[in-house]
């Protein structure tokens, strides 16, 4: 089963988010696998993705955004991303989105709030894919194309037939996306260690 540990932080800064991520990782490893983690147990691949060399059967991935921190655990490679809808330079859209995704986004041009929500959803899915691959932005985000509908969450269709993508809306502007092999996705269990920050 794919399990996610999450926490909403009162203080939004990289240092607090990284510390929270380490705590979520430690908590999940202890709860799910009975592993007590030490800082020396972590390594990173050539693209910066962390892993546990002593436990090759344990896969995890971390993400944080504006005080929300999440960590996914699975028995196969997994990618997770959280995004909050924000206005970005439009040059990013041409670099990151396929022609079809750009056309979908353009259909929301008259509704700026929905426009950036749709972009953030697509970007979050792409990030989960790039993180699943372990290669990050060394591969182009256009490698994977998504078909989304504004009010539809759950399983999301993509151009990658062997992969499953799941997306959840956590707040009106915050989205969580997961990427994992299709054959192993049965359910997603999210453990919130605290309530959303007020």
Tab-separated table of C-alpha atoms in Angstrom:
chain	number	residue	atom	x	y	z
A	1	UNK	CA	0.000	0.000	0.000
A	2	UNK	CA	1.079	3.533	-0.728
A	3	UNK	CA	1.201	5.564	2.482
A	4	UNK	CA	1.660	9.299	2.919
A	5	UNK	CA	2.566	11.164	6.090
A	6	UNK	CA	1.759	14.868	6.147
A	7	UNK	CA	2.028	17.909	8.352
A	8	UNK	CA	0.850	21.527	8.123
A	9	UNK	CA	3.431	23.893	9.607
A	10	UNK	CA	2.697	27.176	11.373
A	11	UNK	CA	5.965	28.650	10.122
A	12	UNK	CA	6.601	28.594	6.392
A	13	UNK	CA	10.318	28.537	5.662
A	14	UNK	CA	12.691	26.058	4.062
A	15	UNK	CA	14.527	25.266	7.294
A	16	UNK	CA	11.321	24.397	9.173
A	17	UNK	CA	9.982	22.435	6.191
A	18	UNK	CA	13.205	20.394	5.858
A	19	UNK	CA	13.206	19.589	9.565
A	20	UNK	CA	9.550	18.564	9.383
A	21	UNK	CA	10.318	16.400	6.335
A	22	UNK	CA	13.054	14.575	8.241
A	23	UNK	CA	10.648	14.047	11.147
A	24	UNK	CA	7.935	12.680	8.831
A	25	UNK	CA	10.482	10.367	7.215
A	26	UNK	CA	11.633	9.094	10.612
A	27	UNK	CA	8.048	8.621	11.843
A	28	UNK	CA	6.947	6.747	8.705
A	29	UNK	CA	10.002	4.498	8.627
A	30	UNK	CA	9.447	3.592	12.278
A	31	UNK	CA	5.677	3.044	11.937
A	32	UNK	CA	5.634	1.194	8.605
A	33	UNK	CA	8.938	-0.684	8.509
A	34	UNK	CA	10.188	-0.659	12.103
A	35	UNK	CA	13.331	1.205	11.004
A	36	UNK	CA	14.914	3.735	13.346
A	37	UNK	CA	16.686	6.144	11.017
A	38	UNK	CA	20.011	7.813	11.652
A	39	UNK	CA	21.238	10.787	9.550
A	40	UNK	CA	24.165	8.673	8.283
A	41	UNK	CA	21.742	6.125	6.782
A	42	UNK	CA	20.578	8.506	4.027
A	43	UNK	CA	22.294	8.845	0.658
A	44	UNK	CA	21.348	10.690	-2.537
A	45	UNK	CA	21.518	9.522	-6.148
A	46	UNK	CA	23.388	11.469	-8.839
A	47	UNK	CA	20.328	13.712	-9.343
A	48	UNK	CA	19.792	14.405	-5.637
A	49	UNK	CA	16.956	11.971	-4.801
A	50	UNK	CA	17.420	10.591	-1.264
A	51	UNK	CA	17.340	6.845	-0.577
A	52	UNK	CA	18.351	4.285	2.064
A	53	UNK	CA	21.222	2.113	0.746
A	54	UNK	CA	20.795	-0.383	3.624
A	55	UNK	CA	17.083	-0.829	2.773
A	56	UNK	CA	16.735	-1.009	-1.032
A	57	UNK	CA	13.180	-2.359	-0.685
A	58	UNK	CA	12.032	0.867	1.029
A	59	UNK	CA	11.132	3.761	-1.250
A	60	UNK	CA	10.138	7.229	-0.104
A	61	UNK	CA	9.833	10.731	-1.469
A	62	UNK	CA	9.411	14.134	0.205
A	63	UNK	CA	7.801	17.397	-0.866
A	64	UNK	CA	6.988	20.716	0.778
A	65	UNK	CA	5.232	23.906	-0.205
A	66	UNK	CA	4.152	26.924	1.867
A	67	UNK	CA	4.124	25.109	5.208
A	68	UNK	CA	2.709	21.801	3.990
A	69	UNK	CA	5.168	18.907	4.172
A	70	UNK	CA	4.486	15.364	2.911
A	71	UNK	CA	6.416	12.109	2.684
A	72	UNK	CA	5.267	9.105	0.605
A	73	UNK	CA	6.309	5.509	1.353
A	74	UNK	CA	6.016	2.488	-0.946
A	75	UNK	CA	7.698	-0.796	-1.816
A	76	UNK	CA	8.522	0.500	-5.319
A	77	UNK	CA	9.732	3.914	-6.559
A	78	UNK	CA	7.276	6.689	-5.750
A	79	UNK	CA	7.071	10.404	-6.498
A	80	UNK	CA	5.059	12.956	-4.527
A	81	UNK	CA	4.546	16.678	-4.930
A	82	UNK	CA	2.473	19.381	-3.247
A	83	UNK	CA	1.796	22.721	-4.913
A	84	UNK	CA	-0.121	25.850	-4.073
A	85	UNK	CA	-1.563	27.866	-6.938
A	86	UNK	CA	0.525	30.987	-7.457
A	87	UNK	CA	1.043	33.362	-10.362
A	88	UNK	CA	4.258	32.547	-12.236
A	89	UNK	CA	6.002	33.961	-15.315
A	90	UNK	CA	4.187	32.714	-18.409
A	91	UNK	CA	7.545	31.674	-19.960
A	92	UNK	CA	7.465	28.671	-17.600
A	93	UNK	CA	4.283	27.433	-19.266
A	94	UNK	CA	5.911	27.045	-22.689
A	95	UNK	CA	8.929	25.284	-21.191
A	96	UNK	CA	6.964	22.892	-19.002
A	97	UNK	CA	3.650	22.118	-20.721
A	98	UNK	CA	2.941	20.198	-23.908
A	99	UNK	CA	0.959	21.859	-26.704
A	100	UNK	CA	-2.213	20.044	-25.583
A	101	UNK	CA	-1.703	21.119	-21.969
A	102	UNK	CA	-1.108	24.714	-23.085
A	103	UNK	CA	-4.358	24.621	-25.084
A	104	UNK	CA	-6.250	23.294	-22.062
A	105	UNK	CA	-4.763	26.042	-19.899
A	106	UNK	CA	-5.578	28.718	-22.500
A	107	UNK	CA	-9.258	27.794	-22.212
A	108	UNK	CA	-9.154	29.312	-18.686
A	109	UNK	CA	-7.532	32.588	-19.776
A	110	UNK	CA	-10.585	34.640	-18.771
A	111	UNK	CA	-10.593	33.210	-15.222
A	112	UNK	CA	-7.171	33.933	-13.643
A	113	UNK	CA	-7.876	32.010	-10.431
A	114	UNK	CA	-8.905	28.860	-12.300
A	115	UNK	CA	-6.058	29.358	-14.809
A	116	UNK	CA	-3.365	29.188	-12.099
A	117	UNK	CA	-5.134	26.362	-10.284
A	118	UNK	CA	-5.137	24.274	-13.468
A	119	UNK	CA	-1.482	25.117	-14.131
A	120	UNK	CA	-0.547	24.174	-10.545
A	121	UNK	CA	-2.374	20.864	-10.856
A	122	UNK	CA	-0.560	19.994	-14.078
A	123	UNK	CA	2.790	21.123	-12.662
A	124	UNK	CA	2.281	19.083	-9.477
A	125	UNK	CA	1.590	15.956	-11.538
A	126	UNK	CA	4.711	16.597	-13.628
A	127	UNK	CA	6.813	17.096	-10.486
A	128	UNK	CA	5.554	13.790	-9.060
A	129	UNK	CA	6.616	12.097	-12.307
A	130	UNK	CA	10.050	13.751	-12.365
A	131	UNK	CA	10.593	12.801	-8.728
A	132	UNK	CA	9.391	9.223	-9.326
A	133	UNK	CA	11.981	8.905	-12.109
A	134	UNK	CA	14.775	9.883	-9.729
A	135	UNK	CA	16.108	12.177	-12.456
A	136	UNK	CA	14.286	15.399	-11.584
A	137	UNK	CA	14.643	18.259	-14.034
A	138	UNK	CA	17.412	16.487	-15.943
A	139	UNK	CA	14.507	15.278	-18.086
A	140	UNK	CA	12.013	17.637	-19.693
A	141	UNK	CA	8.636	18.077	-17.974
A	142	UNK	CA	7.029	17.706	-21.419
A	143	UNK	CA	7.922	13.988	-21.340
A	144	UNK	CA	4.647	13.276	-19.572
A	145	UNK	CA	1.329	14.780	-20.655
A	146	UNK	CA	-1.784	14.969	-18.474
A	147	UNK	CA	-5.490	15.259	-19.169
A	148	UNK	CA	-7.282	16.942	-16.287
A	149	UNK	CA	-10.701	18.382	-15.669
A	150	UNK	CA	-11.113	21.214	-13.151
A	151	UNK	CA	-13.378	19.518	-10.610
A	152	UNK	CA	-12.182	15.931	-11.109
A	153	UNK	CA	-9.616	14.473	-8.711
A	154	UNK	CA	-8.418	10.953	-7.966
A	155	UNK	CA	-6.840	8.945	-10.786
A	156	UNK	CA	-5.522	11.198	-13.571
A	157	UNK	CA	-4.890	10.068	-17.151
A	158	UNK	CA	-1.414	10.558	-18.604
A	159	UNK	CA	0.762	9.706	-21.593
A	160	UNK	CA	2.704	7.188	-19.454
A	161	UNK	CA	0.746	3.908	-19.747
A	162	UNK	CA	2.675	1.985	-17.068
A	163	UNK	CA	2.269	4.637	-14.387
A	164	UNK	CA	-0.603	5.619	-12.132
A	165	UNK	CA	-1.176	9.216	-11.071
A	166	UNK	CA	-3.404	10.240	-8.191
A	167	UNK	CA	-4.234	13.812	-7.290
A	168	UNK	CA	-6.015	15.191	-4.239
A	169	UNK	CA	-7.218	18.717	-3.574
A	170	UNK	CA	-6.246	19.624	-0.003
A	171	UNK	CA	-7.515	23.229	-0.045
A	172	UNK	CA	-9.053	25.215	-2.920
A	173	UNK	CA	-5.514	26.187	-4.012
A	174	UNK	CA	-3.368	23.279	-2.726
A	175	UNK	CA	-2.870	20.017	-4.595
A	176	UNK	CA	-1.094	16.750	-3.744
A	177	UNK	CA	0.039	14.501	-6.606
A	178	UNK	CA	1.453	10.972	-6.533
A	179	UNK	CA	3.177	8.844	-9.173
A	180	UNK	CA	3.763	5.088	-8.880
A	181	UNK	CA	3.656	1.989	-11.104
A	182	UNK	CA	0.075	1.101	-12.070
A	183	UNK	CA	0.335	-2.531	-11.032
A	184	UNK	CA	1.021	-1.702	-7.402
A	185	UNK	CA	-1.447	1.126	-6.756
A	186	UNK	CA	-4.396	-0.152	-4.771
A	187	UNK	CA	-5.124	2.608	-2.278
A	188	UNK	CA	-3.559	5.724	-0.833
A	189	UNK	CA	-3.581	6.179	2.921
A	190	UNK	CA	-2.752	9.649	4.286
A	191	UNK	CA	-1.693	10.084	7.921
A	192	UNK	CA	-1.984	13.718	9.045
A	193	UNK	CA	0.211	14.267	12.076
A	194	UNK	CA	-1.516	17.550	12.874
A	195	UNK	CA	-4.359	19.761	11.743
A	196	UNK	CA	-3.983	22.433	9.035
A	197	UNK	CA	-2.409	25.647	10.312
A	198	UNK	CA	-4.946	28.383	10.994
